[in-house]
mmCIF file of C-alpha atoms in Angstrom:
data_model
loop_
_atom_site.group_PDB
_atom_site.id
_atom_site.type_symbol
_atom_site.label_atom_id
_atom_site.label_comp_id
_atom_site.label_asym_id
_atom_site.label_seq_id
_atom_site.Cartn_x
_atom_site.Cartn_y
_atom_site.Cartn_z
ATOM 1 C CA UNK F 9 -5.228 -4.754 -8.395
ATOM 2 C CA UNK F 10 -4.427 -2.125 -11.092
ATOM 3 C CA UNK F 11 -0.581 -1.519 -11.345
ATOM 4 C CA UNK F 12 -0.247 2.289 -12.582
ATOM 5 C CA UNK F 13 4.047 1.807 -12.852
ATOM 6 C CA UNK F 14 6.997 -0.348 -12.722
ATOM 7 C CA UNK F 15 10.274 0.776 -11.981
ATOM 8 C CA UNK F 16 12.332 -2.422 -12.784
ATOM 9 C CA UNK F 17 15.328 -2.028 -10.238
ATOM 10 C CA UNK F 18 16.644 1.094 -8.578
ATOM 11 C CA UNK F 19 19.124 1.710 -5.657
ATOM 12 C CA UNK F 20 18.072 4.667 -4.803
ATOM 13 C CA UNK F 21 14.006 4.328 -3.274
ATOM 14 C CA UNK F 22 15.118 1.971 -0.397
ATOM 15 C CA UNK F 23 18.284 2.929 1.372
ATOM 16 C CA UNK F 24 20.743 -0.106 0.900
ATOM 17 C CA UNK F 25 18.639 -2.435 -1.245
ATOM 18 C CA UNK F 26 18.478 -3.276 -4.396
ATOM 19 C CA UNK F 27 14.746 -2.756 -4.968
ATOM 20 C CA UNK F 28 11.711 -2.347 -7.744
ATOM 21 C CA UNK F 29 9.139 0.022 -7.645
ATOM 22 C CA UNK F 30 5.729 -0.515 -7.703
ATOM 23 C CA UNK F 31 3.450 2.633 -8.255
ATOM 24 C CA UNK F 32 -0.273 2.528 -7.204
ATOM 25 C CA UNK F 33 -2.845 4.891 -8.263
ATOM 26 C CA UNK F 34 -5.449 7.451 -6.629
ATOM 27 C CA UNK F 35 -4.532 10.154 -3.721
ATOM 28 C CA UNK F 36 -6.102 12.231 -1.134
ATOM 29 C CA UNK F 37 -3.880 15.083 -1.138
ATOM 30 C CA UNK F 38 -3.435 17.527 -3.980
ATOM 31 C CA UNK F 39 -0.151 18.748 -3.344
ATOM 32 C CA UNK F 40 0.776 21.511 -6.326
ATOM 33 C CA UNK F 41 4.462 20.512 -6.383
ATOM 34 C CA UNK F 42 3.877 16.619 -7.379
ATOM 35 C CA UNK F 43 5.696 15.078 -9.318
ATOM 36 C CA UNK F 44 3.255 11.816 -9.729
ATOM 37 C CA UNK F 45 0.156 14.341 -10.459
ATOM 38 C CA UNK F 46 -0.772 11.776 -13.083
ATOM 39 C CA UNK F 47 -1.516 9.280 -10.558
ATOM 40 C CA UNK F 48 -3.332 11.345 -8.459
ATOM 41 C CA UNK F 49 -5.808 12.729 -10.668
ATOM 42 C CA UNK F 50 -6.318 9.391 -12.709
ATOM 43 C CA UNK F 51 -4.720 10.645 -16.158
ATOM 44 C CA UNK F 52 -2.276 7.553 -15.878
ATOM 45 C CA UNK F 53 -3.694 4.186 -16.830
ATOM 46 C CA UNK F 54 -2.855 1.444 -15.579
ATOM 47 C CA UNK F 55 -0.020 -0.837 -17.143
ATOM 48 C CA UNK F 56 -0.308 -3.831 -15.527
ATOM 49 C CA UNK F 57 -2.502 -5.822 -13.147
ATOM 50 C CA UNK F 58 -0.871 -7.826 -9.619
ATOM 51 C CA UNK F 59 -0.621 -11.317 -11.909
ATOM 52 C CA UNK F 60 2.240 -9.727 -14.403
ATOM 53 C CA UNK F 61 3.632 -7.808 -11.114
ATOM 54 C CA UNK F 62 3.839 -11.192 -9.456
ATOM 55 C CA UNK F 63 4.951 -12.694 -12.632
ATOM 56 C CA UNK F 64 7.984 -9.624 -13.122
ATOM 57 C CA UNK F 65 8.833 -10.835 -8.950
ATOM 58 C CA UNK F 66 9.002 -14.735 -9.356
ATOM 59 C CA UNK F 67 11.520 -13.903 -12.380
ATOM 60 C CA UNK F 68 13.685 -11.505 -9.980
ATOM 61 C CA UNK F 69 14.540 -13.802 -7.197
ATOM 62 C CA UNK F 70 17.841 -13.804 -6.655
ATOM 63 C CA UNK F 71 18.399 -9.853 -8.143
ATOM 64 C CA UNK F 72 16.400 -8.075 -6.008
ATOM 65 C CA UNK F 73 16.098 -7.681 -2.276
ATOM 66 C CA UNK F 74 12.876 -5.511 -1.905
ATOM 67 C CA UNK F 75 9.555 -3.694 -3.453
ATOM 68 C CA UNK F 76 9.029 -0.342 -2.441
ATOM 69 C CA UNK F 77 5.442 0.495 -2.532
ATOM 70 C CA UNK F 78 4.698 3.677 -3.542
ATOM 71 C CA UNK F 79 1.929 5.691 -5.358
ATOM 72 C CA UNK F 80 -0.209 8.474 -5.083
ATOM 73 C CA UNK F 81 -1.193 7.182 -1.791
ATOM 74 C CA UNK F 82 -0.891 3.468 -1.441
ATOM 75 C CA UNK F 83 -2.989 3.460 1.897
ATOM 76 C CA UNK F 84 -5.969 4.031 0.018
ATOM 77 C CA UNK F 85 -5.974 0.950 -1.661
ATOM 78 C CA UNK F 86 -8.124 -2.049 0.061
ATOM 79 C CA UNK F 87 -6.191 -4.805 -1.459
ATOM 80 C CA UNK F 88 -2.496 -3.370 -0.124
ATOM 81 C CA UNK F 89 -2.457 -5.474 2.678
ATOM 82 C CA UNK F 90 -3.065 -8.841 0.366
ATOM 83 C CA UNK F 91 -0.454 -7.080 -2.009
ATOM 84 C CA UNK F 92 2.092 -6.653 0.643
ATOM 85 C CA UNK F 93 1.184 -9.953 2.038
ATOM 86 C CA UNK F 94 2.452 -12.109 -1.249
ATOM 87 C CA UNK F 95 5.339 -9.624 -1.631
ATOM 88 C CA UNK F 96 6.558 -10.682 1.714
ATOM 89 C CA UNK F 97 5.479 -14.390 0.745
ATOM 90 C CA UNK F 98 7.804 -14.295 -2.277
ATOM 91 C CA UNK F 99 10.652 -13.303 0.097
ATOM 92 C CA UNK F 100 11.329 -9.983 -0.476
ATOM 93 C CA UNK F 101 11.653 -7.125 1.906
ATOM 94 C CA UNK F 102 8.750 -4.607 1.338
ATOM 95 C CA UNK F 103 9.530 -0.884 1.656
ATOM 96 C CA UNK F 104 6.199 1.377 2.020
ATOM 97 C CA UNK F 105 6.049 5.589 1.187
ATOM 98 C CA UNK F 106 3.086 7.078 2.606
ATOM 99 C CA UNK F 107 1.576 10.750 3.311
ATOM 100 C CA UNK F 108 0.806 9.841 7.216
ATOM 101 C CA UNK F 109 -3.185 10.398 6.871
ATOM 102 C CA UNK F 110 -4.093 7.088 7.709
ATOM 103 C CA UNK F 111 -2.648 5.900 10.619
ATOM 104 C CA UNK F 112 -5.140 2.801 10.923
ATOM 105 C CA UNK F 113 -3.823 1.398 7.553
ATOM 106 C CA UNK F 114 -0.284 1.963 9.199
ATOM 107 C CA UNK F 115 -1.112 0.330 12.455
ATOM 108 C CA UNK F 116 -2.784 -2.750 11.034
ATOM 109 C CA UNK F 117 0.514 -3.215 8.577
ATOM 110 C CA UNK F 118 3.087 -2.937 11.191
ATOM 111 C CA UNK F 119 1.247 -5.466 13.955
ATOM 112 C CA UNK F 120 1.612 -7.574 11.578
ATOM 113 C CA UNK F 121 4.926 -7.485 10.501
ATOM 114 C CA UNK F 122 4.313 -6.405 6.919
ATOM 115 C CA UNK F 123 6.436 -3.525 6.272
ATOM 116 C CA UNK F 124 10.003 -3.490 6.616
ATOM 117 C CA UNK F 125 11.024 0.546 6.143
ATOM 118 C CA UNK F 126 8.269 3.191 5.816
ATOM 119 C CA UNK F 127 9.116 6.715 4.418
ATOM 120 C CA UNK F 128 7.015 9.001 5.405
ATOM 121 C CA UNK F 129 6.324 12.654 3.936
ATOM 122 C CA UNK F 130 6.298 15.883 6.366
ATOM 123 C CA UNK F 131 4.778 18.339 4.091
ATOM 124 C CA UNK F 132 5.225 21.469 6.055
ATOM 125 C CA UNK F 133 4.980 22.530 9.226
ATOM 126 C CA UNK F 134 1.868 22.104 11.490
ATOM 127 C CA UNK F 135 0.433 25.488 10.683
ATOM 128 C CA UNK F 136 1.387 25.752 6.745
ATOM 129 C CA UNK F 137 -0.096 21.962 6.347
ATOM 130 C CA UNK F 138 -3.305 21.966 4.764
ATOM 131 C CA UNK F 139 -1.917 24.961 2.583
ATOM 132 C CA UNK F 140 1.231 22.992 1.543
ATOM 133 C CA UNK F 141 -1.186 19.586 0.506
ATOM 134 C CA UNK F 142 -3.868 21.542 -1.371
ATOM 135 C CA UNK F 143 -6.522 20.085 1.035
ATOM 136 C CA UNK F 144 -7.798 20.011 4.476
ATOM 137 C CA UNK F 145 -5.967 17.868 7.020
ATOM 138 C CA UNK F 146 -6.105 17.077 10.436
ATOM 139 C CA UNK F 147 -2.447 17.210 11.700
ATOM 140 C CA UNK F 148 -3.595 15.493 14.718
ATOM 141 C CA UNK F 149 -3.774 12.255 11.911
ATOM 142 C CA UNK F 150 -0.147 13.414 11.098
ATOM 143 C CA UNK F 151 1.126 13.579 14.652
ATOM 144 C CA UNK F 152 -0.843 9.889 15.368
ATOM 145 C CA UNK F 153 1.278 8.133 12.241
ATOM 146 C CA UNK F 154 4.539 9.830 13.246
ATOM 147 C CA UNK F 155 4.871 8.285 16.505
ATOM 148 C CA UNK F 156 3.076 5.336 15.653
ATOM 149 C CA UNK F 157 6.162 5.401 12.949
ATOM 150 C CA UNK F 158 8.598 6.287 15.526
ATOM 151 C CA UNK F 159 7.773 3.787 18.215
ATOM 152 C CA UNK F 160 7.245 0.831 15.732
ATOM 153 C CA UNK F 161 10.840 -0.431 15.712
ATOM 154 C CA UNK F 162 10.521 -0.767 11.553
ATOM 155 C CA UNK F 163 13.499 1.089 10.260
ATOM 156 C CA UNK F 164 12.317 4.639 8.807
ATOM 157 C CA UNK F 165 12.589 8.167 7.315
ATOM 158 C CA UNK F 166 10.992 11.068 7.390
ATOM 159 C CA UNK F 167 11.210 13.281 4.452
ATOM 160 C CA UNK F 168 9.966 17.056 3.267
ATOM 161 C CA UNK F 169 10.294 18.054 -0.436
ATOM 162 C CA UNK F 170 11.857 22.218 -0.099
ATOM 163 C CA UNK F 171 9.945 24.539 -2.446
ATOM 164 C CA UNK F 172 11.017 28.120 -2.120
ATOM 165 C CA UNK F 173 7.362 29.489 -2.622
ATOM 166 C CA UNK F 174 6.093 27.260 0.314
ATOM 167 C CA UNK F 175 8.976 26.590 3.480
ATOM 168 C CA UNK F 176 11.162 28.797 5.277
ATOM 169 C CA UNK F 177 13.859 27.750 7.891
ATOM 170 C CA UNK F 178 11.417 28.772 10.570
ATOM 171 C CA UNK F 179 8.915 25.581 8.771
ATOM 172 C CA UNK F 180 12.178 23.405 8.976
ATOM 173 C CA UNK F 181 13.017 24.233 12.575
ATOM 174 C CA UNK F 182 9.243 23.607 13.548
ATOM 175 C CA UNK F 183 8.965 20.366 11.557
ATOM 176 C CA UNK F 184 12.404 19.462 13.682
ATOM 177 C CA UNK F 185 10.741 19.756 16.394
ATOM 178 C CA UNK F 186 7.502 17.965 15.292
ATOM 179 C CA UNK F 187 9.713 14.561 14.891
ATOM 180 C CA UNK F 188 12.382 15.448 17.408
ATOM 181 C CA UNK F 189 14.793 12.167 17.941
ATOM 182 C CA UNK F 190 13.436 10.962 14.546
ATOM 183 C CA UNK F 191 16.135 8.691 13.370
ATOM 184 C CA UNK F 192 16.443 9.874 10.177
ATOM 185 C CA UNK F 193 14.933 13.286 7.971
ATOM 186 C CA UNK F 194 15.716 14.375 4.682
ATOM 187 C CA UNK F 195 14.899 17.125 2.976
ATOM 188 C CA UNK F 196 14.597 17.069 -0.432
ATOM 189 C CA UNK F 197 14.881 20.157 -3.147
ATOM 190 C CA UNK F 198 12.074 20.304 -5.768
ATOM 191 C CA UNK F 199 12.931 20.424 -8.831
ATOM 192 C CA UNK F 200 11.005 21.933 -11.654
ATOM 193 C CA UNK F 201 8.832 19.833 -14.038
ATOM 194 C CA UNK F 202 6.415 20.352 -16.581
ATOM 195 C CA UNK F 203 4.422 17.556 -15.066
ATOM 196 C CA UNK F 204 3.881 19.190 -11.842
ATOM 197 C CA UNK F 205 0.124 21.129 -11.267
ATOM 198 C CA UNK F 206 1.852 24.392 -10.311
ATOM 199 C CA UNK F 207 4.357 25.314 -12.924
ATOM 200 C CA UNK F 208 5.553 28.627 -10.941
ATOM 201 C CA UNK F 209 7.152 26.810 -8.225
ATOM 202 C CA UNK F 210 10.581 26.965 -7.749
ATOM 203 C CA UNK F 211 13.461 24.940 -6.359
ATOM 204 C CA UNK F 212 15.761 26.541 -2.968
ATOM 205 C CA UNK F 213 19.017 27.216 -3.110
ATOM 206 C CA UNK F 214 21.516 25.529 -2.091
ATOM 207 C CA UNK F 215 22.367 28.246 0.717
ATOM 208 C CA UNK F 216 18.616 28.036 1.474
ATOM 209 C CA UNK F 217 18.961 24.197 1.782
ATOM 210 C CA UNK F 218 21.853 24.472 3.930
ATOM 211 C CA UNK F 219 19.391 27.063 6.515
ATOM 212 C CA UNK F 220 16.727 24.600 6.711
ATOM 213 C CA UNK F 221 19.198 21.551 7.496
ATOM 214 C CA UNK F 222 20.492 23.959 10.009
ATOM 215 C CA UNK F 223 17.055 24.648 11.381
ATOM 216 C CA UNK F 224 15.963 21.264 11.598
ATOM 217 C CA UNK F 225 19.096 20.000 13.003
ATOM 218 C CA UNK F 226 18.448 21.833 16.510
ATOM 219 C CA UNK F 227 16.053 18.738 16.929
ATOM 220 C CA UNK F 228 17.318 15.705 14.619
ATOM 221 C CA UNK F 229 20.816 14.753 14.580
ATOM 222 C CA UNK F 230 20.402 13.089 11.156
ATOM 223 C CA UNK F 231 19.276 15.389 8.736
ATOM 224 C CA UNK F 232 19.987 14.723 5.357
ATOM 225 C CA UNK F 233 19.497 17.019 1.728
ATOM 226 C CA UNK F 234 18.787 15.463 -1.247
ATOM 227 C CA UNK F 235 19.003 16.523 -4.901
ATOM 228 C CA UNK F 236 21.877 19.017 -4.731
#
């Protein structure tokens, strides 16, 4: 397996952990406001392969507690499972993001015990979807990995990134309701970078933050912003 980045320790990607993060190429969404574009369209090369990764782990035991899996779209990859499999082997916690459109991948991973946390991204709400992602999607595959998410018993989040040209509190309060009882949702404000396809998107503000935590609290009782 091709290892596109390394992000030697953070304590920010998995909620209470001390944690590395591993970044996997290739994904099936085209979102405009991403900020791992080079991933996704397979500018990045890859700087490792899964014997260094492995190698990085064995000399971190002790220092870290987990390995968040991220990407791009780390469901796409056939060898995950084996990845997450010697993670877990090693002893550490494994932490996976994912865009929801393959529930299968998810369901296979969590009967067997393999993921520990799962963040999950809500790009929009049902009707602004495909718009919001840059491609197609069924949100009936969105709906299937948020309760499989929800009813797993794997600790969770479910996340939305706010960009002005794209969500409205209306998008919040229907997105609210899309994972009502979710346990917890954060909403995120984009922040402008040159790396990111679209360069005329902008971020909220933080009164139009505050509206769509208001929104989306008529359904979630945890709802979170980040980046302010």
């Amino acid at each position: 397996m091709k290892i596109h980045g390394l992000q030697k320790m953070t304590l920010l990607d998995y909620p209470s952990k001390v944690a590395a993060t591993v970044f996997l190429g290739s994904c099936d969404f085209r979102c405009p406001f991403c900020h791992n574009f080079e991933l996704v369209d397979g500018t990045a090369a890859p700087i490792m392969d899964d014997a260094e990764l492995f190698s990085f782990l064995d000399k971190r035991k002790g220092l870290l507690d987990g390995v968040v899996i991220t990407g791009g779209e780390p469901c796409l990859n056939s060898s995950l499972k084996d990845l997450i499999i010697r993670i877990k082997d090693m002893g550490y916690l494994v932490k996976l993001d994912t865009n929801g459109n393959h529930p299968d991948v998810l369901k296979d991973l969590l009967s067997e015990n393999l993921v520990d946390y799962i963040a999950m991204d809500v790009k929009n709400s049902p009707e602004k979807y495909s718009d919001t992602c840059g491609v197609k999607i069924d949100t009936e595959i969105i709906s299937e990995s948020i309760n499989l998410i929800m009813n797993s018993g794997v600790d969770y989040e479910f996340r939305t990134t706010a960009i002005k040209e794209f969500h409205t509190a209306e998008d919040f309060a229907k997105i609210g309701e899309w994972i009502c009882g979710a346990k917890a949702y954060y909403i995120q404000q984009f922040t402008e970078r040159d790396t990111v396809p679209d360069k005329s998107l902008s971020s909220p503000s933080a009164e139009d933050m505050e509206a769509y935590r208001q929104a989306a609290e008529r359904y979630i009782k945890n709802v979170i912003l980040r980046g302010l």
